Coordinates of C-alpha atoms in Angstrom, one line a residue:
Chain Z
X223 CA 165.3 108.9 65.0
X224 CA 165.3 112.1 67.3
X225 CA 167.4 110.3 69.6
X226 CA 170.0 109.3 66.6
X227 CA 170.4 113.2 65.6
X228 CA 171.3 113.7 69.2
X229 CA 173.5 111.2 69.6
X230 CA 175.1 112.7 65.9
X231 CA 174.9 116.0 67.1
X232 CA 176.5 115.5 70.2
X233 CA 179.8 113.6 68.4
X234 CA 180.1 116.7 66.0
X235 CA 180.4 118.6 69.2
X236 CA 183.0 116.8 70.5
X237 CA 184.5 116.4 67.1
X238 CA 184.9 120.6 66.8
X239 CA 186.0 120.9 70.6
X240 CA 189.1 119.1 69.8
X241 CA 189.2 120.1 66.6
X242 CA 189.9 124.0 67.7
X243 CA 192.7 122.6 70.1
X244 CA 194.1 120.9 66.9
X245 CA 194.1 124.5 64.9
X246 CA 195.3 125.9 67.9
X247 CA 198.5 123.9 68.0
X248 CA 198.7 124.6 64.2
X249 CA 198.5 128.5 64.6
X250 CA 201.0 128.5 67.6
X251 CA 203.5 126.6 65.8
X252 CA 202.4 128.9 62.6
X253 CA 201.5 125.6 60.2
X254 CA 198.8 125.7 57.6
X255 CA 196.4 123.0 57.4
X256 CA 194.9 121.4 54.5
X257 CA 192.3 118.4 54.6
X258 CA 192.3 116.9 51.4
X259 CA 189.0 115.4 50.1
X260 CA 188.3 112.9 47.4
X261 CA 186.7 109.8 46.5
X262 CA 189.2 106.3 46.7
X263 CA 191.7 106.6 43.6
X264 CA 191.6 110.3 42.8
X265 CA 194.8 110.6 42.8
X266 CA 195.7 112.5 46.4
X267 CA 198.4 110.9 48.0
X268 CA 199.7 111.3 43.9
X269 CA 199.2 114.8 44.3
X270 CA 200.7 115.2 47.8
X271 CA 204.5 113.8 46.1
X272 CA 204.4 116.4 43.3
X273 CA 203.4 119.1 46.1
X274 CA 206.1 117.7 48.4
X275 CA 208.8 118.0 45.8
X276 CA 207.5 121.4 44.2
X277 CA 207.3 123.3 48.0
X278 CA 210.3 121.9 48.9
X279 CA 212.6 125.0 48.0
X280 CA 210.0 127.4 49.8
X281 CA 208.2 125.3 52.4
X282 CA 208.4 122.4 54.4
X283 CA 205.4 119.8 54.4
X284 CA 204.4 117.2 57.1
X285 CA 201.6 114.7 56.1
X286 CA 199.0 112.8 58.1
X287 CA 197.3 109.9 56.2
X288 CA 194.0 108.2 56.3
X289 CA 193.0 105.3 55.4
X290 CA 190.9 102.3 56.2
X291 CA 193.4 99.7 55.9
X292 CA 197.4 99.8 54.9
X293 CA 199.9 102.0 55.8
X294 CA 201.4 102.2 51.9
X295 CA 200.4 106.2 51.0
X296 CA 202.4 107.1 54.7
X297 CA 205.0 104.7 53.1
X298 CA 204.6 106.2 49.4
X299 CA 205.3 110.0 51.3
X300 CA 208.2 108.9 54.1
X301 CA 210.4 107.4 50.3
X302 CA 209.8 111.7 49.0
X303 CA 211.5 112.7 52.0
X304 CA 208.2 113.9 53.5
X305 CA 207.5 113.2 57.6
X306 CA 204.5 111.0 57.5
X307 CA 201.8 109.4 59.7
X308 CA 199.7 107.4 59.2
X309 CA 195.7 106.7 60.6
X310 CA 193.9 102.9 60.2
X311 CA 191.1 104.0 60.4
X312 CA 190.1 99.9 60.7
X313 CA 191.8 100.2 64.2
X314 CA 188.8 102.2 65.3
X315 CA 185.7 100.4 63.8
X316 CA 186.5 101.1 59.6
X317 CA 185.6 104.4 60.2
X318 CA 184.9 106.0 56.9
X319 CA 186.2 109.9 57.4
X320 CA 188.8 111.4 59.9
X321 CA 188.3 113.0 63.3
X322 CA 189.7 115.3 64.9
X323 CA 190.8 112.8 68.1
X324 CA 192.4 110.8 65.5
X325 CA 194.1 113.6 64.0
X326 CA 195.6 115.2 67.7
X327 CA 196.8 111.5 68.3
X328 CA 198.8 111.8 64.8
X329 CA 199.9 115.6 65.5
X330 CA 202.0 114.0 68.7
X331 CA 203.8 112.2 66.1
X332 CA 205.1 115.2 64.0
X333 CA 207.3 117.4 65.3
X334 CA 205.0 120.7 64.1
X335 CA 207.9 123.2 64.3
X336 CA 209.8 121.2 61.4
X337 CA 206.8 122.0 59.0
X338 CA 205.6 124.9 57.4
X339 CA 202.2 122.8 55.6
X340 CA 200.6 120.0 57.3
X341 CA 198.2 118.1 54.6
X342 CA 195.9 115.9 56.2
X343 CA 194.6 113.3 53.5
X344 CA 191.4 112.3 54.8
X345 CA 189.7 108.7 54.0
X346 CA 189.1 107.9 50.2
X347 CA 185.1 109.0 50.2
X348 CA 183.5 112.2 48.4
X349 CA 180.7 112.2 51.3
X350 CA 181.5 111.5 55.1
X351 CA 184.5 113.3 55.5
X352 CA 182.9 116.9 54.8
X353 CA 180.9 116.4 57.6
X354 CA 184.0 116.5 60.0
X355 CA 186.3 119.9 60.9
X356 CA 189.6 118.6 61.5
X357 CA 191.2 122.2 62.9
X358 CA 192.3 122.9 59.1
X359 CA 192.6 126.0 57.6
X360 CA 191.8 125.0 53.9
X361 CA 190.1 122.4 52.8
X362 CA 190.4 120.6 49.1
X363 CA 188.6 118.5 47.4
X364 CA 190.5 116.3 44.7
X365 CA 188.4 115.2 42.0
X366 CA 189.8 113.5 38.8
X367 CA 188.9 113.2 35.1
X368 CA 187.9 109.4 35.5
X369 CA 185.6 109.9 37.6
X370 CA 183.7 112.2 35.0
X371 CA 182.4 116.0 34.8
X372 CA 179.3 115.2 36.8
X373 CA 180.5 114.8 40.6
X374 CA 179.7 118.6 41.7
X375 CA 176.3 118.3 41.1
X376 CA 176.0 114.5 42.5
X377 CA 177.9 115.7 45.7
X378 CA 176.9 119.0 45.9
X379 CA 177.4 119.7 49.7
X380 CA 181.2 118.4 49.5
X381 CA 182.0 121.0 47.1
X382 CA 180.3 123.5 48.4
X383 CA 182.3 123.2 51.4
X384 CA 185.4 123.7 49.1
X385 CA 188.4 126.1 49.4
X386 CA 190.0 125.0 46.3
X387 CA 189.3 122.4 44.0
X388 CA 191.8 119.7 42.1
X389 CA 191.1 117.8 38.7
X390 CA 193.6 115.9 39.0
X391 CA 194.7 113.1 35.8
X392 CA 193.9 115.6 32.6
X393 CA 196.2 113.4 31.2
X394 CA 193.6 111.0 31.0
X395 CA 191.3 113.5 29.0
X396 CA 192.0 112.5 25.3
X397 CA 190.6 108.7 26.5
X398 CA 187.3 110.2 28.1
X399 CA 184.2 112.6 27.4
X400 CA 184.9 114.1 30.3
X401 CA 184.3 118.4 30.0
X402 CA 186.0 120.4 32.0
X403 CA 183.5 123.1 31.3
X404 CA 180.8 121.0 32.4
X405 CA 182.9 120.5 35.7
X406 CA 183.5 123.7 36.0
X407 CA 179.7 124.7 35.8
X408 CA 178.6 122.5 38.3
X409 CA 181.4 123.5 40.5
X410 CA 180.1 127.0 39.9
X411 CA 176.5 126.6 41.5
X412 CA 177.5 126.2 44.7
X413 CA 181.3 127.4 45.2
X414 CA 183.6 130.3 43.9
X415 CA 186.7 128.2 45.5
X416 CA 189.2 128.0 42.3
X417 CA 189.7 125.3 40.4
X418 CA 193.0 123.5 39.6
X419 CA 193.5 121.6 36.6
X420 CA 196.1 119.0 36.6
X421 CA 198.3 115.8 36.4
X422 CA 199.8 114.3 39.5
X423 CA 201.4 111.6 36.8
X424 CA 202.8 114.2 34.5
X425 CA 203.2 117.0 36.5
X426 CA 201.3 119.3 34.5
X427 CA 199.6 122.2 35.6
X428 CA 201.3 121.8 39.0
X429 CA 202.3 125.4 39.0
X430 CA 198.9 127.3 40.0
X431 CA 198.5 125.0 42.6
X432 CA 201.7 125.2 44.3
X433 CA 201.3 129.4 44.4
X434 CA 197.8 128.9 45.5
X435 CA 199.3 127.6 49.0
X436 CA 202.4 129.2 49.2
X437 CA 200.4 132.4 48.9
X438 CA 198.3 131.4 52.0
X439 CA 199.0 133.0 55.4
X440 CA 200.4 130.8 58.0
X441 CA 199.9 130.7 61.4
X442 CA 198.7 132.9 64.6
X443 CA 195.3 133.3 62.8
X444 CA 192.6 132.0 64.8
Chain V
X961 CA 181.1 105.8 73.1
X962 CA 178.7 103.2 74.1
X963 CA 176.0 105.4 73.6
X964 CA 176.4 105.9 70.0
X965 CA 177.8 102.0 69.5
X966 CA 174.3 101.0 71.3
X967 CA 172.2 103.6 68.9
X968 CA 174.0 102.4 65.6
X969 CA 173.4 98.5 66.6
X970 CA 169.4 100.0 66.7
X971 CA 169.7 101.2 63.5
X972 CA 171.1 98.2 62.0
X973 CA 168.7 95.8 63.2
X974 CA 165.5 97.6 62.1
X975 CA 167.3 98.4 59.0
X976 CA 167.6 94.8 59.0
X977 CA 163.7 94.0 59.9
X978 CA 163.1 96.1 56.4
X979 CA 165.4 94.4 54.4
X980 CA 164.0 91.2 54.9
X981 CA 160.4 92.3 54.1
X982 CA 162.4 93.4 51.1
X983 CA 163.4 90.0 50.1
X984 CA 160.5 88.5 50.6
X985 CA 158.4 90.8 48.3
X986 CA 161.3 90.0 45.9
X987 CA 161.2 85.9 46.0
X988 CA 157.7 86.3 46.2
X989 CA 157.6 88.3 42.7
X990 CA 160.8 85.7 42.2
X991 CA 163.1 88.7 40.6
X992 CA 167.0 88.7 41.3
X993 CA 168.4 91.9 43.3
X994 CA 171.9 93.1 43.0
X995 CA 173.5 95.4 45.4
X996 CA 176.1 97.6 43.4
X997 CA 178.9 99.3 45.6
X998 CA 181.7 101.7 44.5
X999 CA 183.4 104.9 44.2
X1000 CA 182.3 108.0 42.6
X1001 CA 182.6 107.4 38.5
X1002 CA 183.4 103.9 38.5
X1003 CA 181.1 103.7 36.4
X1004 CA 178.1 101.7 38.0
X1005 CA 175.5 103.6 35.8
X1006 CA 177.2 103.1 32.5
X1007 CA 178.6 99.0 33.6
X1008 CA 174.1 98.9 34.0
X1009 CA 173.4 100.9 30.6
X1010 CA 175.2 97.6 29.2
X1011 CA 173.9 94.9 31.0
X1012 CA 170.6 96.4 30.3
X1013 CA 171.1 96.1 26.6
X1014 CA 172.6 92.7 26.9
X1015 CA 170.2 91.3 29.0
X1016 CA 167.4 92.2 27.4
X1017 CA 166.5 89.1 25.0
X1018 CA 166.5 86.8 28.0
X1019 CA 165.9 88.4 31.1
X1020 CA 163.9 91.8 31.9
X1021 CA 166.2 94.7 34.4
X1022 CA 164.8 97.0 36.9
X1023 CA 166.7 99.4 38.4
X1024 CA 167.2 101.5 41.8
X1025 CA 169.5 104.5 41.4
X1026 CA 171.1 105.8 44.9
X1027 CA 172.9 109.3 44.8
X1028 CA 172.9 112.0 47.2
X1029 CA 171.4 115.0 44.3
X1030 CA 170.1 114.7 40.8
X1031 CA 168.0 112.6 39.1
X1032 CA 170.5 112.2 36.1
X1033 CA 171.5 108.4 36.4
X1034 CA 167.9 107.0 36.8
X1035 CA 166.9 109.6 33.5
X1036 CA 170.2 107.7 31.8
X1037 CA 168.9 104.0 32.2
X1038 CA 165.2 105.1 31.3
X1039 CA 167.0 106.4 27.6
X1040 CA 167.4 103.0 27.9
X1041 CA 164.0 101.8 28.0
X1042 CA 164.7 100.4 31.7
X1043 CA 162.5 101.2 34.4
X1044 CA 163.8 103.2 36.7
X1045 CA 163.6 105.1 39.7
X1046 CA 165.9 107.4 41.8
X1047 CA 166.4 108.5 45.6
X1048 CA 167.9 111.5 46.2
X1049 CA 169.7 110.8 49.6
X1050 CA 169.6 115.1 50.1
X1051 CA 165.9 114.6 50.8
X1052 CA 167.1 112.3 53.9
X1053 CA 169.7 114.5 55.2
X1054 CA 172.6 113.5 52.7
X1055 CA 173.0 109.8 54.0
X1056 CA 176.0 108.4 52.2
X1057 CA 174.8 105.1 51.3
X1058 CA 171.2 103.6 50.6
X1059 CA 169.4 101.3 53.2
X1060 CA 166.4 99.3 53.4
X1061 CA 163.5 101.9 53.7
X1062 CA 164.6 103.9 51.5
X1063 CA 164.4 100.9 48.8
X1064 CA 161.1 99.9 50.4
X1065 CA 159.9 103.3 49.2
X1066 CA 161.4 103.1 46.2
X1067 CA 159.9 99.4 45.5
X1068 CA 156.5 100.7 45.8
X1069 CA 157.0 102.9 42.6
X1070 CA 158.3 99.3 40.3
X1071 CA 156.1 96.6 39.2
X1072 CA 157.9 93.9 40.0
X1073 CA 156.1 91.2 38.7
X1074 CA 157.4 93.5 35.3
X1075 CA 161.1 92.6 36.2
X1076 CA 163.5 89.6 36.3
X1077 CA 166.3 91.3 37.8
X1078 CA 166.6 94.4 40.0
X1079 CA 169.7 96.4 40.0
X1080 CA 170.4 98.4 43.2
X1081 CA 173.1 101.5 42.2
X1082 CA 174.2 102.5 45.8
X1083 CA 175.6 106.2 46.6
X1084 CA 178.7 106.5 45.3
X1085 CA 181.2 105.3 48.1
X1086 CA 183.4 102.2 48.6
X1087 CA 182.5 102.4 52.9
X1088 CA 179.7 103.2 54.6
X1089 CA 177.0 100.9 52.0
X1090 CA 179.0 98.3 52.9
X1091 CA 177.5 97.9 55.9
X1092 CA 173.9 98.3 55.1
X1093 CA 172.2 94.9 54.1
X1094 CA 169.3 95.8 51.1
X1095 CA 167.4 92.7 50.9
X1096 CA 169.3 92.2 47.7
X1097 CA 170.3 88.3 46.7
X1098 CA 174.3 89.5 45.7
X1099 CA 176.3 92.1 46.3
X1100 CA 178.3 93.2 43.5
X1101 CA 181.6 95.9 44.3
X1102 CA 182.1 98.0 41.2
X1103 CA 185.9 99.2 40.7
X1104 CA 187.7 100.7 38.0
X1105 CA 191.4 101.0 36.5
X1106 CA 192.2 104.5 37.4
X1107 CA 191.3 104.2 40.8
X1108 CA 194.5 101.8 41.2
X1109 CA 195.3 98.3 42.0
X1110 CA 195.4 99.1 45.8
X1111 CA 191.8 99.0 46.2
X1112 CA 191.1 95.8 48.0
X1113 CA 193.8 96.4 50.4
X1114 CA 192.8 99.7 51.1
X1115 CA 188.9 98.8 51.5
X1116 CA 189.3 95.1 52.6
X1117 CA 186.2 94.9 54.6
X1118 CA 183.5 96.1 51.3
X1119 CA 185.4 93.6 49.2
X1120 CA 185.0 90.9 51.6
X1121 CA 181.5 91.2 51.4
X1122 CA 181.6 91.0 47.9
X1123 CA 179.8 88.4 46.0
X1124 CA 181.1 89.2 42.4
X1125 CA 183.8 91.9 41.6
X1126 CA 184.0 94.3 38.2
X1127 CA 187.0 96.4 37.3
X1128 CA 185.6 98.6 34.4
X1129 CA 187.3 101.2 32.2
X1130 CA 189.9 97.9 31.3
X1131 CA 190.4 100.5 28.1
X1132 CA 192.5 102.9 30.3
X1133 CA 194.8 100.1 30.9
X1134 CA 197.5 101.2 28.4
X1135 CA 197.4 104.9 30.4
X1136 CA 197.9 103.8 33.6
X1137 CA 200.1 101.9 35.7
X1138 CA 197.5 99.5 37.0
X1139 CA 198.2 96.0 37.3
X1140 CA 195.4 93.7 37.2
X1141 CA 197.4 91.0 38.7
X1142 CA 198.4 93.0 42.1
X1143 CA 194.3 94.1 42.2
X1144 CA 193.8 89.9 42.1
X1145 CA 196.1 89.4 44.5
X1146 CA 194.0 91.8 46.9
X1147 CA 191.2 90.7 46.3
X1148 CA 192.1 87.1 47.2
X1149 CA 193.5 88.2 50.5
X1150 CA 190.0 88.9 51.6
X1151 CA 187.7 86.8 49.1
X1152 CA 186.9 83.9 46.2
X1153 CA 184.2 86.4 44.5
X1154 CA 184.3 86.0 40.9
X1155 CA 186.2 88.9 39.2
X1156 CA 185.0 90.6 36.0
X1157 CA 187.7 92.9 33.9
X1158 CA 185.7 94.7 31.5
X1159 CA 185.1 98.4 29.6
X1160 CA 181.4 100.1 30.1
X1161 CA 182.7 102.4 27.4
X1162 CA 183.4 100.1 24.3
X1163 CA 181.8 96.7 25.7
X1164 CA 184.7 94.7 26.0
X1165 CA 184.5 91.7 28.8
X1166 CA 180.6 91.7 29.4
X1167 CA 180.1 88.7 28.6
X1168 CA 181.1 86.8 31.4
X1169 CA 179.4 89.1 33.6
X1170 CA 176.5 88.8 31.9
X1171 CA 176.5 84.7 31.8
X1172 CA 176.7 84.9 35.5
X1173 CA 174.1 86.9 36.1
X1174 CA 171.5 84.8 33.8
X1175 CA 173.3 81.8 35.5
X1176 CA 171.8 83.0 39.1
X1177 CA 168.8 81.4 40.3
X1178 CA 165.8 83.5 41.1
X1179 CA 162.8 84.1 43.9
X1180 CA 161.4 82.0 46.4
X1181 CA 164.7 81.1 47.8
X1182 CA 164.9 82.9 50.9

């Protein structure tokens, strides 16, 4: 067991050594970085098109993708006009979060001065990829109505790790009992990070999202 | 690299060792196990609220609730007069999925000689339980509609492991653009498992899930 931590420990090392040379690429080319976190079907790659389309006056995003298996959300964001790459993450064992080797491999594959945002959509999974700094500057999680008004308390340290938060689907909130006060309580014990309510299939409640990072500093910040 | 290949391959053979004592105190006590896997809010806990009740004439449910904090899903199937008892994965450093000491543990708290069939509710994650064997009998991968139809191609390796699949929350069907035709489609890329479309919420479709779970033989068969 002592030898496992070790052996854990010694990966997130690695992991965060690399992970400052990613943010350091980002800060030099003046890119913010958001790792977007949420459980398989929330809705983020849904989310990523409206943000794409809404920032595209003001600012210019790039994404990264991962997934286990497919290369269809990279797909679903290269159709919006968006520069795209995708991670299988089944090329390197299934692996169930991102890393940040995986994400300097896909960095050499955007050309970082054409982008203003860089949103890195990590693995579908509400609990491994908190574990792993990716060099990003934010980080979201993207929950959605569906999934019901009792995730922050059932992943706790995943939202706690939160710079923003996303409900994504409140279209879908006349079909459930979900409560977004309830939500928003359990957020509350263990994050300030503000809380965006919204539909990535309507489009509603985009707004305060999009200000959210357009008001974020970019860039030579490290 | 092959450090931390060698140290996981440890892991999952005494993981393995346990498991098997596992099944055996299940044949012995000739009670049924089921391994339930999926995502945050597809609705494991509610889809075993139902069976519970429907099951209950014939055959007598147990159940094992995974989650990393709270004890609200175990408290939600004792309401239901089943026996229940819940692991808090925080206690264990937030593992993301269940193994077999952990239900070892958690057997010593059930009479099992009380119980035809034992439900297992992993954590809430379509990955990482997938590789963790339980001692259980079948492995059951729990979906839902407004997760998407992409699912299986996008988590091919937990659904291939699958021994019966459920899409709940069939009622959102008329607010989403899930097709359960392209989900079958996936899901026979990568397996023959019986698939069950049915609604926790109002009880639509349990039948057939239910018939094949009474249809399973149990104990002694290992």
């Amino acid at each position: 067991m002592t030898m496992r931590v070790e052996v854990v420990e010694r990966v997130l090392r690695a992991n965060d050594a690399l992970a400052e040379e990613v943010r350091a690429a980002l800060d030099a080319a003046g890119v913010l970085a958001l790792n977007l976190i949420g459980s398989p079907g929330s809705g983020k790659t849904a989310v990523l098109e409206r943000t794409a389309a809404l920032l595209r006056p003001r600012l210019r995003l790039g994404v990264i993708e991962g997934d286990i298996a497919t290369t269809r959300d990279a797909e679903r964001l290269a159709r919006c006009g968006v520069p795209a790459v995708q991670i299988e993450t089944r090329l390197v064992g299934n692996a169930c979060h991102l890393d940040a080797h995986l994400v300097r491999t896909a960095l050499t594959r955007l050309a970082l001065t054409d982008l203003d945002v860089l949103a890195i959509e990590n693995v579908g999974n509400l609990v491994c990829p908190a574990a792993y700094y990716l060099g990003e500057h934010l980080r979201v999680v993207v929950a959605s109505v569906p999934e019901g008004d009792d995730k922050p308390w059932k992943y706790p340290s995943t939202f706690a790790r939160a710079d923003a938060v996303i409900v994504n689907k409140i279209d879908l909130l006349p079909f459930t009992n979900f409560s977004m006060e309830t939500f928003a309580e359990g957020l509350r014990q263990v994050t300030q990070a503000p809380l965006f309510a919204l539909s990535a299939s309507t489009g509603d409640g985009l707004n305060p999202w999009i200000e959210w990072i357009a008001g974020q500093p970019r860039g030579h910040r490290s």
